[in-house]
Amino acid sequence: MAIVLKTKEEIEIMRRAGQVVARTLDMVAKTIGPGQTTGELDQVIEEFIRDQGAIPGFKGYHGYPASACISIDEEVVHGIPGKRVIREGEIVSVDVGSIMEGFYGDSARTFAVGEISESKARLLENTQRCLAAGIDKARKGNRLGHISAAVQQVAESEGFGIVRALVGHGIGRNMHEDPQVPNFGPKDSGPVLKVGMVLAIEPMINIGTYKVYTKPDGWTYVTEDGLPSAHYEHTVTITENEPDILSLP
Ligand code: MF3
Ligand code: CO
């Protein structure tokens, strides 16, 4: 499938979809805490998305049963909210999607619950830097590989494992559009970036091995060695000048 460029008007709709997910994650940042189940948190998220006049983007997507993906510690992404209780010292990745006027917004952050270990704190800091480095390469005239290589360089500078089984993606009227956006790979690869492209850039970074597997629920990815994993994601568009992050409040 070809890469779908968006018009200025479409970008502004996507910005509204992105604002919904950003505000939802800001709400999560304020309310997440020990003792809450991931299922309870998902309920709050769904209500918050709908109150802003948007539709939860993930619910029903390929049969996905919830509004958010909530993945704790060794869970990488696509954790299905349910009875798991959030505990002090855990890191909790919350991935949220929205649909506004037919367009998707998609963003994720990993939250520290209370005091976390030094190694988890380093992981969160590094993964945020991975995302920032990737976004900084989302510029007209660069190749997609510039983004991938920038993310890889930051992660590997601290010896972290880069998840390879999952990648970022183009986004628009569909949550997943071309191109795929890997978090590793050579600079001089992939399509040349053009004004109007919209990409969801989403490094998934592990303290240990890059290897992951899927739990019997068919959705939840976990690290093979059981060590913690972090995930940050923004929806970003290529402009004539600076990268424009659509998933900001
Ligand atoms: N945010 C995820 C992504 O970027 C999508 C979640 S998959 C779903 O690919 F099925 F839960 F929607
Ligand atoms: Co995504």
CSV table of C-alpha atoms and ligand atoms in Angstrom, one decimal:
chain,number,residue,atom,x,y,z
A,1,MET,CA,0.0,0.0,0.0
A,2,ALA,CA,1.2,3.5,-0.8
A,3,ILE,CA,1.9,6.1,1.8
A,4,VAL,CA,-1.1,8.4,2.2
A,5,LEU,CA,-0.2,12.1,2.4
A,6,LYS,CA,-2.5,14.3,4.5
A,7,THR,CA,-3.8,17.8,3.6
A,8,LYS,CA,-3.4,20.7,6.0
A,9,GLU,CA,-7.1,20.4,6.9
A,10,GLU,CA,-6.7,16.6,7.6
A,11,ILE,CA,-3.6,17.4,9.8
A,12,GLU,CA,-5.7,19.7,11.9
A,13,ILE,CA,-8.3,17.0,12.4
A,14,MET,CA,-5.5,14.6,13.4
A,15,ARG,CA,-4.2,17.2,15.8
A,16,ARG,CA,-7.6,17.1,17.6
A,17,ALA,CA,-7.5,13.3,17.7
A,18,GLY,CA,-3.9,13.6,19.1
A,19,GLN,CA,-5.0,16.2,21.7
A,20,VAL,CA,-7.6,13.7,23.0
A,21,VAL,CA,-4.9,11.0,23.6
A,22,ALA,CA,-2.5,13.5,25.1
A,23,ARG,CA,-5.0,14.9,27.5
A,24,THR,CA,-6.0,11.3,28.4
A,25,LEU,CA,-2.4,10.4,29.2
A,26,ASP,CA,-2.1,13.6,31.3
A,27,MET,CA,-5.1,12.5,33.2
A,28,VAL,CA,-3.6,9.0,33.7
A,29,ALA,CA,-0.3,10.7,35.0
A,30,LYS,CA,-2.3,12.4,37.7
A,31,THR,CA,-4.5,9.5,38.7
A,32,ILE,CA,-2.4,6.3,38.3
A,33,GLY,CA,-1.5,4.7,41.6
A,34,PRO,CA,-1.0,1.5,43.6
A,35,GLY,CA,-4.0,-0.6,44.4
A,36,GLN,CA,-5.9,0.2,41.2
A,37,THR,CA,-6.5,-2.6,38.7
A,38,THR,CA,-5.6,-2.1,35.1
A,39,GLY,CA,-9.3,-2.8,34.2
A,40,GLU,CA,-10.4,0.0,36.5
A,41,LEU,CA,-7.9,2.4,34.8
A,42,ASP,CA,-9.2,1.3,31.4
A,43,GLN,CA,-12.7,2.3,32.4
A,44,VAL,CA,-11.6,5.7,33.5
A,45,ILE,CA,-9.7,6.1,30.2
A,46,GLU,CA,-12.7,5.1,28.0
A,47,GLU,CA,-15.0,7.6,29.8
A,48,PHE,CA,-12.4,10.4,29.5
A,49,ILE,CA,-12.0,9.7,25.7
A,50,ARG,CA,-15.7,9.7,25.1
A,51,ASP,CA,-16.3,12.8,27.2
A,52,GLN,CA,-14.0,14.7,24.7
A,53,GLY,CA,-16.3,13.6,21.8
A,54,ALA,CA,-13.9,11.0,20.5
A,55,ILE,CA,-14.2,7.2,20.0
A,56,PRO,CA,-11.6,4.9,21.7
A,57,GLY,CA,-9.4,3.9,18.8
A,58,PHE,CA,-8.4,0.5,20.0
A,59,LYS,CA,-11.7,-1.0,21.1
A,60,GLY,CA,-12.8,-3.6,18.7
A,61,TYR,CA,-9.7,-3.1,16.5
A,62,HIS,CA,-9.0,-6.7,15.3
A,63,GLY,CA,-11.2,-7.8,18.2
A,64,TYR,CA,-9.2,-6.0,20.9
A,65,PRO,CA,-11.4,-5.8,23.9
A,66,ALA,CA,-10.4,-2.5,25.7
A,67,SER,CA,-9.8,1.2,25.2
A,68,ALA,CA,-6.2,1.2,26.4
A,69,CYS,CA,-3.3,-1.2,26.3
A,70,ILE,CA,-1.8,-1.3,29.8
A,71,SER,CA,1.5,-3.2,30.1
A,72,ILE,CA,3.3,-3.6,33.4
A,73,ASP,CA,7.1,-4.2,33.9
A,74,GLU,CA,8.0,-7.3,31.8
A,75,GLU,CA,4.9,-6.7,29.6
A,76,VAL,CA,6.0,-4.8,26.5
A,77,VAL,CA,2.9,-3.7,24.8
A,78,HIS,CA,-0.8,-4.7,24.1
A,79,GLY,CA,-1.5,-5.7,27.7
A,80,ILE,CA,-5.2,-6.3,28.1
A,81,PRO,CA,-6.6,-4.4,31.1
A,82,GLY,CA,-8.1,-6.7,33.7
A,83,LYS,CA,-7.6,-7.9,37.2
A,84,ARG,CA,-3.9,-7.2,37.5
A,85,VAL,CA,-3.3,-4.8,40.4
A,86,ILE,CA,-0.9,-1.9,39.9
A,87,ARG,CA,1.8,-2.0,42.6
A,88,GLU,CA,4.3,0.5,44.0
A,89,GLY,CA,7.7,0.3,42.2
A,90,GLU,CA,6.2,-0.9,38.9
A,91,ILE,CA,6.5,0.8,35.5
A,92,VAL,CA,3.2,0.9,33.6
A,93,SER,CA,3.0,1.5,29.9
A,94,VAL,CA,-0.3,3.1,28.8
A,95,ASP,CA,-1.1,3.2,25.1
A,96,VAL,CA,-4.2,5.1,24.0
A,97,GLY,CA,-5.9,5.6,20.6
A,98,SER,CA,-8.7,7.9,19.6
A,99,ILE,CA,-10.8,8.5,16.5
A,100,MET,CA,-12.0,12.0,15.7
A,101,GLU,CA,-13.9,12.7,12.5
A,102,GLY,CA,-12.6,9.5,11.0
A,103,PHE,CA,-8.9,10.1,11.8
A,104,TYR,CA,-6.8,8.3,14.4
A,105,GLY,CA,-4.6,9.6,17.2
A,106,ASP,CA,-2.1,7.3,18.9
A,107,SER,CA,0.3,7.9,21.8
A,108,ALA,CA,1.8,6.0,24.7
A,109,ARG,CA,3.8,6.8,27.8
A,110,THR,CA,5.4,4.6,30.6
A,111,PHE,CA,4.5,5.8,34.1
A,112,ALA,CA,6.5,5.2,37.3
A,113,VAL,CA,4.4,4.1,40.2
A,114,GLY,CA,5.9,5.6,43.4
A,115,GLU,CA,9.6,4.9,43.9
A,116,ILE,CA,11.1,2.8,41.1
A,117,SER,CA,14.5,1.1,40.9
A,118,GLU,CA,17.5,2.9,39.4
A,119,SER,CA,17.6,0.6,36.4
A,120,LYS,CA,13.9,1.2,35.6
A,121,ALA,CA,14.4,4.9,35.9
A,122,ARG,CA,17.3,4.7,33.5
A,123,LEU,CA,15.2,2.7,31.1
A,124,LEU,CA,12.4,5.3,31.1
A,125,GLU,CA,14.8,8.2,30.6
A,126,ASN,CA,16.5,6.4,27.7
A,127,THR,CA,13.3,5.4,26.0
A,128,GLN,CA,12.1,9.0,26.1
A,129,ARG,CA,15.4,10.1,24.6
A,130,CYS,CA,14.9,7.4,21.9
A,131,LEU,CA,11.6,8.9,20.9
A,132,ALA,CA,12.9,12.4,21.0
A,133,ALA,CA,15.9,11.5,18.8
A,134,GLY,CA,13.6,9.7,16.3
A,135,ILE,CA,11.1,12.7,16.2
A,136,ASP,CA,14.0,15.0,15.5
A,137,LYS,CA,14.8,13.1,12.3
A,138,ALA,CA,11.2,13.3,11.1
A,139,ARG,CA,12.1,16.0,8.5
A,140,LYS,CA,11.4,16.5,4.9
A,141,GLY,CA,14.2,15.1,2.7
A,142,ASN,CA,15.4,12.6,5.3
A,143,ARG,CA,14.8,9.0,4.7
A,144,LEU,CA,12.7,6.9,7.1
A,145,GLY,CA,16.0,5.1,8.1
A,146,HIS,CA,17.2,8.3,9.7
A,147,ILE,CA,14.5,7.9,12.3
A,148,SER,CA,15.2,4.2,12.9
A,149,ALA,CA,19.0,4.7,13.2
A,150,ALA,CA,18.6,7.6,15.6
A,151,VAL,CA,16.4,5.6,17.9
A,152,GLN,CA,18.8,2.6,17.7
A,153,GLN,CA,21.8,4.8,18.5
A,154,VAL,CA,20.3,6.1,21.7
A,155,ALA,CA,19.1,2.7,22.9
A,156,GLU,CA,22.3,0.9,22.2
A,157,SER,CA,24.4,3.7,23.7
A,158,GLU,CA,23.2,2.3,27.1
A,159,GLY,CA,23.1,-1.3,26.1
A,160,PHE,CA,19.3,-1.7,26.0
A,161,GLY,CA,17.4,-4.2,23.9
A,162,ILE,CA,15.3,-2.8,21.0
A,163,VAL,CA,12.1,-4.7,20.4
A,164,ARG,CA,12.2,-5.8,16.7
A,165,ALA,CA,9.0,-7.8,16.5
A,166,LEU,CA,6.9,-4.6,16.6
A,167,VAL,CA,7.4,-1.3,14.8
A,168,GLY,CA,5.8,2.2,14.5
A,169,HIS,CA,3.6,3.0,11.5
A,170,GLY,CA,1.9,5.5,9.3
A,171,ILE,CA,-1.4,6.7,10.6
A,172,GLY,CA,-4.5,8.5,9.3
A,173,ARG,CA,-7.9,7.2,8.5
A,174,ASN,CA,-6.4,3.8,9.5
A,175,MET,CA,-4.5,3.3,12.7
A,176,HIS,CA,-1.9,1.3,10.8
A,177,GLU,CA,-0.8,2.6,7.4
A,178,ASP,CA,2.4,2.4,5.4
A,179,PRO,CA,5.2,2.9,6.1
A,180,GLN,CA,6.4,0.7,8.9
A,181,VAL,CA,8.7,2.6,11.2
A,182,PRO,CA,11.3,0.2,12.7
A,183,ASN,CA,13.3,1.3,15.8
A,184,PHE,CA,16.5,0.0,14.3
A,185,GLY,CA,18.2,-0.1,10.9
A,186,PRO,CA,20.5,1.8,8.5
A,187,LYS,CA,20.1,5.5,7.9
A,188,ASP,CA,20.1,5.1,4.1
A,189,SER,CA,17.0,3.0,3.9
A,190,GLY,CA,13.3,3.4,3.4
A,191,PRO,CA,11.2,6.0,1.7
A,192,VAL,CA,12.2,9.7,1.6
A,193,LEU,CA,10.1,11.7,4.0
A,194,LYS,CA,7.6,14.2,2.5
A,195,VAL,CA,5.5,17.0,3.8
A,196,GLY,CA,2.1,15.6,4.8
A,197,MET,CA,3.3,12.2,6.0
A,198,VAL,CA,2.0,11.3,9.5
A,199,LEU,CA,4.0,8.7,11.5
A,200,ALA,CA,3.5,7.1,14.8
A,201,ILE,CA,7.0,6.7,16.2
A,202,GLU,CA,7.1,4.3,19.1
A,203,PRO,CA,10.3,2.8,20.5
A,204,MET,CA,9.8,-0.3,22.7
A,205,ILE,CA,13.0,-0.7,24.7
A,206,ASN,CA,14.0,-3.5,27.1
A,207,ILE,CA,16.5,-3.6,30.0
A,208,GLY,CA,17.7,-7.0,28.8
A,209,THR,CA,17.1,-9.1,25.7
A,210,TYR,CA,15.2,-7.6,22.7
A,211,LYS,CA,13.3,-10.9,22.4
A,212,VAL,CA,9.6,-11.0,23.2
A,213,TYR,CA,6.8,-13.5,23.0
A,214,THR,CA,3.0,-13.4,23.2
A,215,LYS,CA,1.0,-14.6,26.2
A,216,PRO,CA,-1.8,-17.1,25.8
A,217,ASP,CA,-4.3,-14.2,25.7
A,218,GLY,CA,-3.0,-13.7,22.2
A,219,TRP,CA,-2.3,-10.0,22.7
A,220,THR,CA,0.1,-9.3,25.5
A,221,TYR,CA,3.8,-9.1,24.5
A,222,VAL,CA,6.3,-9.9,27.3
A,223,THR,CA,10.1,-10.0,27.4
A,224,GLU,CA,11.7,-13.4,27.0
A,225,ASP,CA,13.9,-12.8,30.1
A,226,GLY,CA,11.2,-11.3,32.2
A,227,LEU,CA,13.1,-8.0,32.6
A,228,PRO,CA,11.2,-4.6,32.4
A,229,SER,CA,10.3,-2.9,29.1
A,230,ALA,CA,9.2,0.7,28.3
A,231,HIS,CA,7.2,2.3,25.5
A,232,TYR,CA,6.7,5.9,24.4
A,233,GLU,CA,4.8,6.9,21.3
A,234,HIS,CA,3.9,10.2,19.5
A,235,THR,CA,2.0,10.9,16.3
A,236,VAL,CA,4.1,13.2,14.3
A,237,THR,CA,3.8,14.9,10.9
A,238,ILE,CA,6.5,16.1,8.5
A,239,THR,CA,6.3,19.8,7.6
A,240,GLU,CA,8.4,22.2,5.6
A,241,ASN,CA,10.3,23.0,8.8
A,242,GLU,CA,10.3,21.4,12.3
A,243,PRO,CA,8.7,18.0,13.1
A,244,ASP,CA,5.1,18.7,14.3
A,245,ILE,CA,4.0,16.5,17.2
A,246,LEU,CA,0.2,16.0,16.9
A,247,SER,CA,-0.2,14.1,20.2
A,248,LEU,CA,0.4,17.1,22.5
A,249,PRO,CA,-2.3,18.5,24.8
B,1,MF3,N1,-0.9,1.7,19.7
B,1,MF3,C1,-0.8,0.4,19.2
B,1,MF3,C2,0.1,0.5,18.0
B,1,MF3,O1,0.7,1.5,17.9
B,1,MF3,C3,-2.1,-0.2,18.7
B,1,MF3,C4,-2.7,-1.0,19.8
B,1,MF3,S1,-3.3,-2.5,19.1
B,1,MF3,C5,-4.8,-2.6,19.5
B,1,MF3,O2,0.2,-0.3,17.1
B,1,MF3,F1,-5.3,-3.6,19.0
B,1,MF3,F2,-4.9,-2.6,20.8
B,1,MF3,F3,-5.5,-1.5,19.1
B,2,CO,CO,1.1,3.0,17.4
